[in-house]
Amino acid sequence: MAGTGFLGIIVVGILAFIGSSHAQLQINFYAKSCPKAEKIVLDYVKEHIPNAPSLAAAFVRMHFHDCFVRGCDASLLLNSTSSEKNAIPNRTLRGFDFIDRVKSLLEAECPGIVSCADILTLIARDSVVTIGGPFWKVPTGRRDGVISNVTEANNNIPGPFSNFTTLLGLFNNQGLDTTDLVLLSGAHTIGIAHCPTFSSRLYNSTGPGGVDPTLDSEYAANLKANKCKTPNDNTTKVEMDPGSFNTFDLSYYTLLTKRRGLFQSDAALTTNSTSLVLINQLLSSPQNFFYTEFAKSMEKMGQINVKTGSEGEIRKQCAFVNS
């Protein structure tokens, strides 16, 4: 049956990864302390995301970047000149005001109860579901970190220029494996990129005209003619999954097999035999299989080094530690 080996890898990975601190997260953690909490988040998401569907990708990316630095503790949301927000991978993040508005609603309902870490995790999930993507379980009970370090973010967040070895090393550092790398990269199906994240593949590589020889030449020519027209374009946005970037589907993986992955890190997924087997397994299976396996990797990522119990704090405002 298609996918049995794939599923086995994930199940073993989850069992090996979940430690005692993660067991303190629980479904409906706020059932007694703030029973309307998750509905407040979901209602706000359902009201606003249909009008700005690209925010779904932005929130998945924000959640991912947060979890890779000191765990899923909303340290990314903190404001300071030396905080994670100022790291190179985080300078194009957006949606912080959306999170602040949800936090304000929850503070009005239950002051000092719901963490920013849980809010970000719930918004990421609910936004993807609202645009028709997969659902995954979000156990809650995370607490907010009080340290945010720009250098740690620059060092730990996988970048668009990374090769496979670098990508896998950064994922392994978080207790994630090749399967998670392939699946979580699948979120690029709804992604939008800025030219500087890939223009070196169009202008400064080793192929004819400076084009990366691992990038489909027709696709590269189209990008140079219609999107990133100069090497110095810092503002143009490009769909990572052209034609269906608002649809959470398998076409991202199809593009990878046609050498049309936008980032170097996307193309890197086809340079490893294990990764390539997983990509082809996804493409030969029903889309629902991708949804199920993606959900498991998101659940796993959402439990990286979480703070629970008396660790950290419950911030009153997501951008500032409590005074």
C-alpha atoms as one frame of an Amber mdcrd trajectory, in Angstrom:
protein
   0.000   0.000   0.000   1.411   3.394  -0.978   2.870   5.343   1.899   3.253
   2.629   4.526   7.018   3.103   4.832   6.635   6.870   4.871   4.074   6.676
   7.659   6.316   4.372   9.653   9.171   6.868   9.504   6.945   9.606  10.884
   5.418   7.528  13.685   8.812   6.354  14.889  10.116   9.901  14.684   7.272
  11.283  16.765   7.601   8.621  19.433  11.326   9.201  19.677  10.957  12.967
  19.775   8.218  13.666  22.280   9.748  14.038  25.719   8.316  14.527  29.162
   7.969  18.327  28.921   5.859  18.024  25.758   3.431  15.764  27.573   2.299
  18.843  29.517   0.734  20.251  26.375  -2.836  19.070  26.015  -5.776  19.449
  23.703  -8.146  22.115  25.075  -5.649  23.252  27.722  -7.755  26.403  28.221
 -11.076  24.548  28.610 -11.509  25.776  32.196  -9.310  28.876  32.372 -10.529
  30.467  29.114 -13.122  28.205  27.481 -13.782  30.495  24.503 -10.084  30.986
  23.671  -9.764  28.720  20.642 -13.122  29.841  19.231 -12.075  33.490  19.515
  -8.937  32.731  17.499 -10.808  30.679  14.910 -13.612  33.223  14.489 -11.143
  36.045  13.881  -9.190  33.947  11.388 -12.333  32.893   9.520 -13.476  36.513
   9.342 -10.249  37.969   7.962  -8.158  35.327   6.173 -10.603  34.897   3.250
  -9.880  38.557   2.419  -6.105  38.056   2.722  -5.440  34.375   1.955  -1.696
  34.878   1.442  -1.420  35.467   5.192  -1.892  31.721   5.696   1.571  31.103
   4.261   2.953  34.031   6.255   1.718  32.536   9.531   3.017  29.038   8.769
   6.392  30.601   7.974   6.327  32.674  11.179   5.448  29.610  13.269   8.252
  27.646  11.590  10.831  30.389  12.168   9.725  30.773  15.776   9.999  27.078
  16.576  13.522  26.800  15.123  14.911  29.337  17.628  14.550  28.433  21.320
  11.491  26.343  20.521   7.878  27.365  19.921   7.817  30.166  22.509   6.828
  33.277  20.516  10.320  34.718  21.012  10.069  35.797  17.371   7.313  38.260
  18.280   9.429  40.291  20.705  10.500  43.805  19.742  14.078  44.989  20.266
  17.012  45.937  18.088  18.696  42.601  18.846  15.614  40.358  18.655  14.793
  37.573  16.200  12.564  39.937  14.225  15.700  41.644  12.921  17.339  38.451
  11.648  17.810  38.273   7.876  15.257  35.445   7.364  12.642  37.345   9.377
  12.772  40.773   7.765  10.031  39.910   5.269   7.695  38.332   7.823   4.272
  39.939   8.126   1.092  39.530  10.120   2.335  40.768  13.488  -0.547  43.237
  13.780  -3.019  40.401  13.129  -1.550  38.467  16.071  -1.692  41.553  18.268
  -5.384  42.007  17.504  -6.155  38.397  18.401  -4.137  38.786  21.606  -6.178
  41.886  22.512  -9.418  39.962  22.094  -8.140  37.170  24.326  -6.850  39.576
  26.963 -10.282  41.188  27.056 -11.874  37.758  27.549  -9.304  36.196  29.922
  -6.497  38.514  31.041  -3.088  36.899  31.408  -4.199  33.384  30.473  -3.500
  32.589  26.800   0.106  32.658  25.637   1.329  34.328  22.477   3.065  31.033
  21.622  -0.282  29.242  21.553  -1.924  32.100  19.671   0.662  31.915  16.875
   0.393  28.126  16.681  -3.411  28.223  16.513  -3.484  31.040  13.939  -1.090
  29.127  11.676  -3.294  26.028  11.768  -6.621  27.836  11.479  -5.399  29.995
   8.577  -4.355  26.959   6.538  -7.662  25.225   7.243  -9.570  28.388   6.275
  -7.997  28.429   2.792  -8.925  24.761   2.342  -5.690  23.143   3.516  -5.089
  20.341   6.025  -6.145  20.340   9.659  -3.712  19.306  12.372  -4.058  18.942
  16.118  -2.736  21.789  18.255  -2.309  20.810  21.894  -1.946  23.983  23.940
  -0.278  25.054  27.165   2.854  26.660  25.700   4.331  29.544  27.626   6.142
  32.546  26.212   9.906  32.937  26.157  11.649  36.015  27.536  14.806  35.891
  25.386  15.008  36.729  21.671  18.395  36.736  19.968  19.048  37.875  16.408
  22.233  35.823  16.058  20.490  32.603  17.082  17.834  33.241  14.460  20.394
  33.875  11.717  22.199  30.661  12.644  19.247  28.297  13.137  16.597  29.161
  10.547  17.026  27.264   7.253  17.594  29.667   4.387  16.631  29.694   0.697
  20.271  29.281  -0.378  20.924  26.128   1.687  22.012  22.814   0.185  20.517
  19.531   1.361  23.213  18.784   3.940  22.743  22.175   5.601  18.951  21.884
   5.554  18.913  18.432   7.088  21.459  19.428   9.724  19.289  22.341  10.862
  16.208  20.109  10.935  18.060  17.381  12.839  19.114  19.988  15.412  15.410
  20.402  16.201  14.637  16.690  16.368  13.191  16.645  12.858  14.201  14.288
  10.029  14.253  14.007   6.235  10.562  13.165   6.156   9.715  16.330   8.078
  11.985  18.377   5.814  10.169  17.177   2.692   6.696  17.562   4.183   7.172
  20.946   5.821   8.739  22.293   2.621   5.387  21.421   1.057   3.979  24.561
   2.672   5.730  26.406  -0.174   2.686  25.384  -2.223   1.051  28.538  -0.816
   4.242  30.590  -0.554   5.294  33.934  -1.985   8.959  34.895  -2.345  10.880
  38.117  -2.896  13.411  38.246  -5.751  16.557  38.486  -3.562  15.851  35.014
  -2.162  16.466  33.395  -5.542  17.756  35.997  -8.046  21.307  34.639  -7.721
  19.967  31.552  -9.534  18.972  33.814 -12.429  21.957  36.138 -12.708  24.973
  34.919 -10.737  25.242  31.203 -11.351  27.408  29.006 -13.563  25.090  28.360
 -16.507  24.584  30.376 -19.717  23.536  33.946 -18.953  24.297  33.403 -15.288
  21.378  30.987 -14.855  21.648  28.085 -12.410  21.942  24.929 -14.573  19.738
  23.044 -12.081  16.858  25.467 -12.805  14.635  24.797 -15.813  15.849  27.196
 -18.522  12.366  28.110 -19.763  11.191  28.887 -16.233  14.331  30.937 -15.577
  13.823  32.940 -18.778  10.212  33.666 -17.806  11.268  34.853 -14.330  13.921
  37.163 -15.796  11.565  38.581 -18.417   8.449  39.033 -16.298   9.330  39.023
 -12.597  12.875  39.714 -11.388  13.964  41.828 -14.362  17.217  43.006 -12.748
  19.587  41.420 -10.212  18.828  44.307  -7.830  15.040  43.988  -7.677  14.225
  43.927  -3.958  10.468  44.453  -4.085   8.822  42.125  -6.626   6.976  39.153
  -5.157   6.797  35.815  -6.950   4.442  32.890  -6.408   6.355  29.801  -5.323
   3.712  27.555  -6.876   2.592  29.541  -9.940  -1.049  29.127 -10.857  -2.186
  27.581  -7.579  -0.394  29.460  -4.816  -3.667  29.948  -2.932  -4.384  26.216
  -3.093  -2.757  23.772  -0.682  -1.959  20.959  -3.094   0.760  18.702  -4.485
   1.787  20.902  -7.403   4.825  22.214  -5.493   6.293  18.699  -5.571   5.440
  18.332  -9.257   7.398  21.522  -9.932  10.404  20.133  -8.039  10.546  17.136
 -10.367  10.485  19.535 -13.353  13.412  21.569 -11.942  11.070  24.474 -11.231
  11.570  24.817  -7.487  12.147  28.521  -6.875  14.708  28.446  -4.051  18.023
  26.652  -4.069  16.691  24.926  -0.945  13.671  23.694  -2.931  15.878  22.278
  -5.672  18.068  20.685  -2.991  15.238  18.314  -2.049  15.747  16.463  -5.330
  19.495  15.994  -4.787  19.104  13.399  -2.020  17.889   9.887  -2.830  15.795
   9.480   0.337  14.158  12.860  -0.142  13.434  12.159  -3.795  11.777   8.829
  -2.935   9.482  10.651  -0.506   8.607  13.303  -3.107   7.679  10.635  -5.653
   5.697   8.748  -3.019   3.667  11.869  -2.310   3.046  12.416  -6.022   1.884
   8.840  -6.540  -0.557   9.001  -3.599  -3.888  10.795  -3.154  -3.682  14.396
  -1.975  -5.288  13.373   1.307  -2.178  11.317   2.072  -0.081  14.493   1.799
  -2.534  16.285   4.099  -2.340  13.526   6.706   1.446  13.329   6.693   1.906
  17.114   6.577  -0.330  17.383   9.634   1.858  14.954  11.569   5.002  16.911
  10.797   3.320  20.172  11.793   2.209  18.619  15.078   5.757  17.441  15.673
   7.264  20.844  14.848   4.773  22.605  17.103   6.168  20.747  20.115   9.840
  21.663  19.659  11.357  22.725  23.005   8.088  24.134  24.303   7.995  25.924
  27.635   5.304  24.669  29.997   4.407  24.752  33.684   6.357  27.541  35.392
   8.791  28.148  32.534   8.658  31.484  30.751   5.589  33.668  31.216   2.233
  34.594  29.710   2.913  37.909  28.000   0.361  40.685  28.296   1.494  42.015
  24.906   3.116  39.723  22.379   5.814  42.225  21.391   7.090  42.832  24.929
   8.109  40.785  27.940   6.162  41.554  31.081   7.665  44.283  33.245
